[in-house]
Amino acid sequence: MSRLRGRIIGTGSYLPEKRLTNSDLARIVDTSDEWITTRTGITERRMAAEGEFTSDLAAEASRRAIQAAGIAADTLDLIIVGTTTPDLIFPSTASIVQYKLGISSTRIPAFDVQAVCAGFIHALAIADQFIRAGSCWRVLVIGAETTTRILDWTDRGTCILFGDGAGAVVLEAELNDGERGVLSTHLHADGAQIDLLHADGGISRGPPPGGGMGVLRMQGNEVFKQAVKAMESCVDETLLANNLSKEQVDWLIPHQANIRIIQSMAKRMGMSMERVAVTVDRHGNTSAASVPLALDEVVRAGRIQPGHRVMMVAFGGGFTWGSALVKW
Ligand code: ACO
């Protein structure tokens, strides 16, 4: 059926300069390169510099996506940022990015979405709805985080996992019969599982007993099981909604939390790891930035070709999870 669909016309990403290797972490907590590599697949991650904020990473990734799209920034009509580590309580990081991109004079709407590691998928799904409704033509969708700023650097179970970064895509409306663009998006949440993954302080609840603004707390092994189950069922739901078999998916762009989760999903989908984007080894878990960072890497390597079906799927705190199927 002919209707408006959002097509990804440009991708971009940005990683801060500073690298933090497993050996660097072994000097901070009781861990080892061997443990981290074996259990997670991570060898290094990036860390934003002092004075470098989520909006800086987001703006740089956006400039690259806008350039790849070959458009002028002031032709955008909406900016959505998926982030859990905004620059400030308010204004939104998206508003700051709008200003940093120099497009504030066009007064386009800009807002953040908070869905932790599934933040980019949520932002993409919202952007797609605006496009399908005919309300927007070009939307800048960003996932950006400085997660290293909400870590407990004495907790070896979490501080070794996360990194900073940003990824962005430009989505453009196109009238077509489904031959390309976002085919469907699927979002879920389960607020009952807060104890397994949360930040232990906040604005309304206030600081944790020891003070500070609150840090990430996670029961990793339980989250691991739930993440695998939720992402696998979300992939099944997406295939069913599009009347496709798993063999008809060309690329899997999964959230980059742990190589073992990624391998388990690839195995279940019968996909060779050649068709799975993997950045967790060099980026760690960059939360909302992980999917667009991984997407940008395979796009820039020229590996995703027109006609390919690309399955993006993510899971994070909330719990929140979701998927987006895109035909390139
Ligand atoms: N170095 C050395 N030993 C460690 C480390 C470390 N960095 N961390 C934990 N251990 C120890 C534990 O203390 C435990 O020791 P014990 O057996 O003596 O008690 C042992 O290793 C095993 O711990 P587990 O937590 O069971 O290890 P597991 O194999 O599950 O790996 C990990 C932990 C890597 C966190 C894994 O569970 C994981 O990746 N979970 C999923 C994370 C995820 O998907 N998050 C989703 C999104 S995140 C977000 O939304 C913000």
PDB file of N, CA and C and ligand atoms in Angstrom, residues 30-32 35-36 39-40 116-117 156-157 160-162 197 216 218 220-221 223-224 227 255 257-258 260-261 285 287 315-317, ligand 1:
ATOM      1  N   ASP A  30      39.038  -4.521  41.106  1.00  0.00           N
ATOM      2  CA  ASP A  30      39.587  -5.871  41.095  1.00  0.00           C
ATOM      3  C   ASP A  30      39.019  -6.652  39.900  1.00  0.00           C
ATOM      4  N   THR A  31      39.645  -6.485  38.751  1.00  0.00           N
ATOM      5  CA  THR A  31      39.208  -7.196  37.543  1.00  0.00           C
ATOM      6  C   THR A  31      40.429  -7.479  36.675  1.00  0.00           C
ATOM      7  N   SER A  32      40.187  -8.077  35.518  1.00  0.00           N
ATOM      8  CA  SER A  32      41.316  -8.357  34.617  1.00  0.00           C
ATOM      9  C   SER A  32      40.836  -8.265  33.182  1.00  0.00           C
ATOM     10  N   TRP A  35      39.054 -11.490  32.273  1.00  0.00           N
ATOM     11  CA  TRP A  35      37.663 -11.647  32.740  1.00  0.00           C
ATOM     12  C   TRP A  35      36.730 -10.818  31.862  1.00  0.00           C
ATOM     13  N   ILE A  36      37.091  -9.567  31.633  1.00  0.00           N
ATOM     14  CA  ILE A  36      36.184  -8.675  30.890  1.00  0.00           C
ATOM     15  C   ILE A  36      36.010  -9.171  29.445  1.00  0.00           C
ATOM     16  N   ARG A  39      33.931 -12.572  29.450  1.00  0.00           N
ATOM     17  CA  ARG A  39      32.518 -12.476  29.857  1.00  0.00           C
ATOM     18  C   ARG A  39      31.705 -11.481  29.052  1.00  0.00           C
ATOM     19  N   THR A  40      32.370 -10.494  28.421  1.00  0.00           N
ATOM     20  CA  THR A  40      31.598  -9.436  27.753  1.00  0.00           C
ATOM     21  C   THR A  40      31.999  -9.197  26.299  1.00  0.00           C
ATOM     22  N   VAL A 116      16.634   4.574  28.232  1.00  0.00           N
ATOM     23  CA  VAL A 116      17.943   3.986  28.509  1.00  0.00           C
ATOM     24  C   VAL A 116      18.502   3.349  27.219  1.00  0.00           C
ATOM     25  N   CYS A 117      18.893   2.072  27.268  1.00  0.00           N
ATOM     26  CA  CYS A 117      19.578   1.504  26.098  1.00  0.00           C
ATOM     27  C   CYS A 117      18.656   1.359  24.888  1.00  0.00           C
ATOM     28  N   ARG A 156      32.828  -3.299  40.254  1.00  0.00           N
ATOM     29  CA  ARG A 156      33.428  -3.957  39.080  1.00  0.00           C
ATOM     30  C   ARG A 156      32.376  -4.643  38.201  1.00  0.00           C
ATOM     31  N   GLY A 157      31.178  -4.882  38.763  1.00  0.00           N
ATOM     32  CA  GLY A 157      30.114  -5.539  37.992  1.00  0.00           C
ATOM     33  C   GLY A 157      29.473  -4.605  36.965  1.00  0.00           C
ATOM     34  N   ILE A 160      32.883  -1.646  34.306  1.00  0.00           N
ATOM     35  CA  ILE A 160      33.684  -2.160  33.187  1.00  0.00           C
ATOM     36  C   ILE A 160      32.882  -2.245  31.878  1.00  0.00           C
ATOM     37  N   LEU A 161      31.565  -2.047  31.987  1.00  0.00           N
ATOM     38  CA  LEU A 161      30.690  -2.342  30.842  1.00  0.00           C
ATOM     39  C   LEU A 161      30.421  -1.173  29.906  1.00  0.00           C
ATOM     40  N   PHE A 162      30.450   0.052  30.444  1.00  0.00           N
ATOM     41  CA  PHE A 162      29.859   1.171  29.697  1.00  0.00           C
ATOM     42  C   PHE A 162      30.878   2.136  29.105  1.00  0.00           C
ATOM     43  N   LEU A 197      17.669  -3.110  37.425  1.00  0.00           N
ATOM     44  CA  LEU A 197      18.463  -2.146  36.652  1.00  0.00           C
ATOM     45  C   LEU A 197      17.885  -0.748  36.838  1.00  0.00           C
ATOM     46  N   LEU A 216      24.412   4.032  38.329  1.00  0.00           N
ATOM     47  CA  LEU A 216      23.775   2.856  37.732  1.00  0.00           C
ATOM     48  C   LEU A 216      23.967   1.629  38.625  1.00  0.00           C
ATOM     49  N   MET A 218      22.961  -2.555  38.724  1.00  0.00           N
ATOM     50  CA  MET A 218      22.428  -3.627  37.862  1.00  0.00           C
ATOM     51  C   MET A 218      22.756  -5.002  38.423  1.00  0.00           C
ATOM     52  N   GLY A 220      23.508  -7.941  36.907  1.00  0.00           N
ATOM     53  CA  GLY A 220      23.894  -8.281  35.527  1.00  0.00           C
ATOM     54  C   GLY A 220      23.391  -9.613  35.026  1.00  0.00           C
ATOM     55  N   ASN A 221      23.531 -10.673  35.836  1.00  0.00           N
ATOM     56  CA  ASN A 221      23.174 -11.989  35.295  1.00  0.00           C
ATOM     57  C   ASN A 221      21.675 -12.130  35.053  1.00  0.00           C
ATOM     58  N   VAL A 223      19.632  -9.525  34.396  1.00  0.00           N
ATOM     59  CA  VAL A 223      19.342  -8.644  33.249  1.00  0.00           C
ATOM     60  C   VAL A 223      19.722  -9.355  31.951  1.00  0.00           C
ATOM     61  N   PHE A 224      20.842 -10.057  31.992  1.00  0.00           N
ATOM     62  CA  PHE A 224      21.309 -10.813  30.822  1.00  0.00           C
ATOM     63  C   PHE A 224      20.193 -11.732  30.300  1.00  0.00           C
ATOM     64  N   ALA A 227      17.232  -9.789  28.931  1.00  0.00           N
ATOM     65  CA  ALA A 227      17.562  -9.086  27.685  1.00  0.00           C
ATOM     66  C   ALA A 227      17.479 -10.038  26.490  1.00  0.00           C
ATOM     67  N   HIS A 255      21.527  -4.125  20.125  1.00  0.00           N
ATOM     68  CA  HIS A 255      22.141  -3.340  21.195  1.00  0.00           C
ATOM     69  C   HIS A 255      23.448  -4.024  21.602  1.00  0.00           C
ATOM     70  N   ALA A 257      25.572  -4.749  24.309  1.00  0.00           N
ATOM     71  CA  ALA A 257      25.797  -4.825  25.753  1.00  0.00           C
ATOM     72  C   ALA A 257      26.831  -5.899  26.085  1.00  0.00           C
ATOM     73  N   ASN A 258      26.767  -7.003  25.356  1.00  0.00           N
ATOM     74  CA  ASN A 258      27.609  -8.146  25.693  1.00  0.00           C
ATOM     75  C   ASN A 258      27.690  -9.036  24.457  1.00  0.00           C
ATOM     76  N   ARG A 260      28.150 -12.057  24.186  1.00  0.00           N
ATOM     77  CA  ARG A 260      27.452 -13.338  24.347  1.00  0.00           C
ATOM     78  C   ARG A 260      25.960 -13.201  24.034  1.00  0.00           C
ATOM     79  N   ILE A 261      25.378 -12.044  24.376  1.00  0.00           N
ATOM     80  CA  ILE A 261      23.963 -11.798  24.042  1.00  0.00           C
ATOM     81  C   ILE A 261      23.810 -11.703  22.520  1.00  0.00           C
ATOM     82  N   ASN A 285      29.243  -0.786  26.173  1.00  0.00           N
ATOM     83  CA  ASN A 285      27.810  -0.505  26.080  1.00  0.00           C
ATOM     84  C   ASN A 285      27.619   1.015  26.134  1.00  0.00           C
ATOM     85  N   SER A 287      24.778   2.480  25.647  1.00  0.00           N
ATOM     86  CA  SER A 287      23.362   2.715  25.938  1.00  0.00           C
ATOM     87  C   SER A 287      22.613   3.166  24.675  1.00  0.00           C
ATOM     88  N   PHE A 315      17.526  -3.344  24.206  1.00  0.00           N
ATOM     89  CA  PHE A 315      16.919  -3.629  25.515  1.00  0.00           C
ATOM     90  C   PHE A 315      17.649  -2.817  26.577  1.00  0.00           C
ATOM     91  N   GLY A 316      16.894  -2.238  27.498  1.00  0.00           N
ATOM     92  CA  GLY A 316      17.564  -1.468  28.542  1.00  0.00           C
ATOM     93  C   GLY A 316      16.728  -1.270  29.783  1.00  0.00           C
ATOM     94  N   GLY A 317      17.218  -0.393  30.643  1.00  0.00           N
ATOM     95  CA  GLY A 317      16.566  -0.118  31.919  1.00  0.00           C
ATOM     96  C   GLY A 317      15.130   0.310  31.715  1.00  0.00           C
TER      97      GLY A 317
HETATM   98  N1  ACO B   1      35.914  -8.734  37.097  1.00  0.00           N
HETATM   99  C1  ACO B   1      36.090  -9.899  37.734  1.00  0.00           C
HETATM  100  N2  ACO B   1      35.069 -10.560  38.308  1.00  0.00           N
HETATM  101  C2  ACO B   1      33.844 -10.032  38.236  1.00  0.00           C
HETATM  102  C3  ACO B   1      33.603  -8.800  37.577  1.00  0.00           C
HETATM  103  C4  ACO B   1      34.699  -8.151  37.005  1.00  0.00           C
HETATM  104  N3  ACO B   1      34.580  -6.979  36.332  1.00  0.00           N
HETATM  105  N4  ACO B   1      32.283  -8.517  37.662  1.00  0.00           N
HETATM  106  C5  ACO B   1      31.720  -9.508  38.354  1.00  0.00           C
HETATM  107  N5  ACO B   1      32.642 -10.438  38.692  1.00  0.00           N
HETATM  108  C6  ACO B   1      32.485 -11.680  39.443  1.00  0.00           C
HETATM  109  C7  ACO B   1      31.274 -11.653  40.342  1.00  0.00           C
HETATM  110  O1  ACO B   1      31.574 -11.071  41.578  1.00  0.00           O
HETATM  111  C8  ACO B   1      30.966 -13.129  40.451  1.00  0.00           C
HETATM  112  O2  ACO B   1      31.831 -13.694  41.416  1.00  0.00           O
HETATM  113  P1  ACO B   1      31.316 -14.849  42.428  1.00  0.00           P
HETATM  114  O3  ACO B   1      30.935 -15.982  41.523  1.00  0.00           O
HETATM  115  O4  ACO B   1      32.507 -15.091  43.269  1.00  0.00           O
HETATM  116  O5  ACO B   1      30.137 -14.251  43.137  1.00  0.00           O
HETATM  117  C9  ACO B   1      31.352 -13.702  39.095  1.00  0.00           C
HETATM  118  O6  ACO B   1      32.232 -12.739  38.508  1.00  0.00           O
HETATM  119  C10 ACO B   1      30.181 -13.935  38.172  1.00  0.00           C
HETATM  120  O7  ACO B   1      29.347 -12.765  38.170  1.00  0.00           O
HETATM  121  P2  ACO B   1      28.096 -12.642  37.241  1.00  0.00           P
HETATM  122  O8  ACO B   1      27.450 -11.316  37.470  1.00  0.00           O
HETATM  123  O9  ACO B   1      27.223 -13.862  37.398  1.00  0.00           O
HETATM  124  O10 ACO B   1      28.785 -12.683  35.807  1.00  0.00           O
HETATM  125  P3  ACO B   1      28.142 -12.788  34.366  1.00  0.00           P
HETATM  126  O11 ACO B   1      28.739 -13.876  33.606  1.00  0.00           O
HETATM  127  O12 ACO B   1      26.634 -12.708  34.413  1.00  0.00           O
HETATM  128  O13 ACO B   1      28.655 -11.438  33.676  1.00  0.00           O
HETATM  129  C11 ACO B   1      27.807  -9.245  33.108  1.00  0.00           C
HETATM  130  C12 ACO B   1      28.290 -10.177  34.210  1.00  0.00           C
HETATM  131  C13 ACO B   1      28.941  -9.038  32.143  1.00  0.00           C
HETATM  132  C14 ACO B   1      27.358  -7.952  33.699  1.00  0.00           C
HETATM  133  C15 ACO B   1      26.635  -9.912  32.339  1.00  0.00           C
HETATM  134  O14 ACO B   1      25.712 -10.421  33.263  1.00  0.00           O
HETATM  135  C16 ACO B   1      25.901  -8.986  31.383  1.00  0.00           C
HETATM  136  O15 ACO B   1      26.425  -8.591  30.365  1.00  0.00           O
HETATM  137  N6  ACO B   1      24.616  -8.677  31.671  1.00  0.00           N
HETATM  138  C17 ACO B   1      23.739  -7.960  30.727  1.00  0.00           C
HETATM  139  C18 ACO B   1      23.885  -6.498  30.767  1.00  0.00           C
HETATM  140  C19 ACO B   1      22.845  -5.891  29.856  1.00  0.00           C
HETATM  141  O16 ACO B   1      22.428  -6.469  28.859  1.00  0.00           O
HETATM  142  N7  ACO B   1      22.335  -4.717  30.178  1.00  0.00           N
HETATM  143  C20 ACO B   1      21.225  -4.192  29.408  1.00  0.00           C
HETATM  144  C21 ACO B   1      21.256  -2.832  29.134  1.00  0.00           C
HETATM  145  S1  ACO B   1      22.131  -1.818  30.260  1.00  0.00           S
HETATM  146  C22 ACO B   1      21.203  -0.378  30.470  1.00  0.00           C
HETATM  147  O17 ACO B   1      20.060  -0.297  30.070  1.00  0.00           O
HETATM  148  C23 ACO B   1      21.781   0.753  31.163  1.00  0.00           C
END
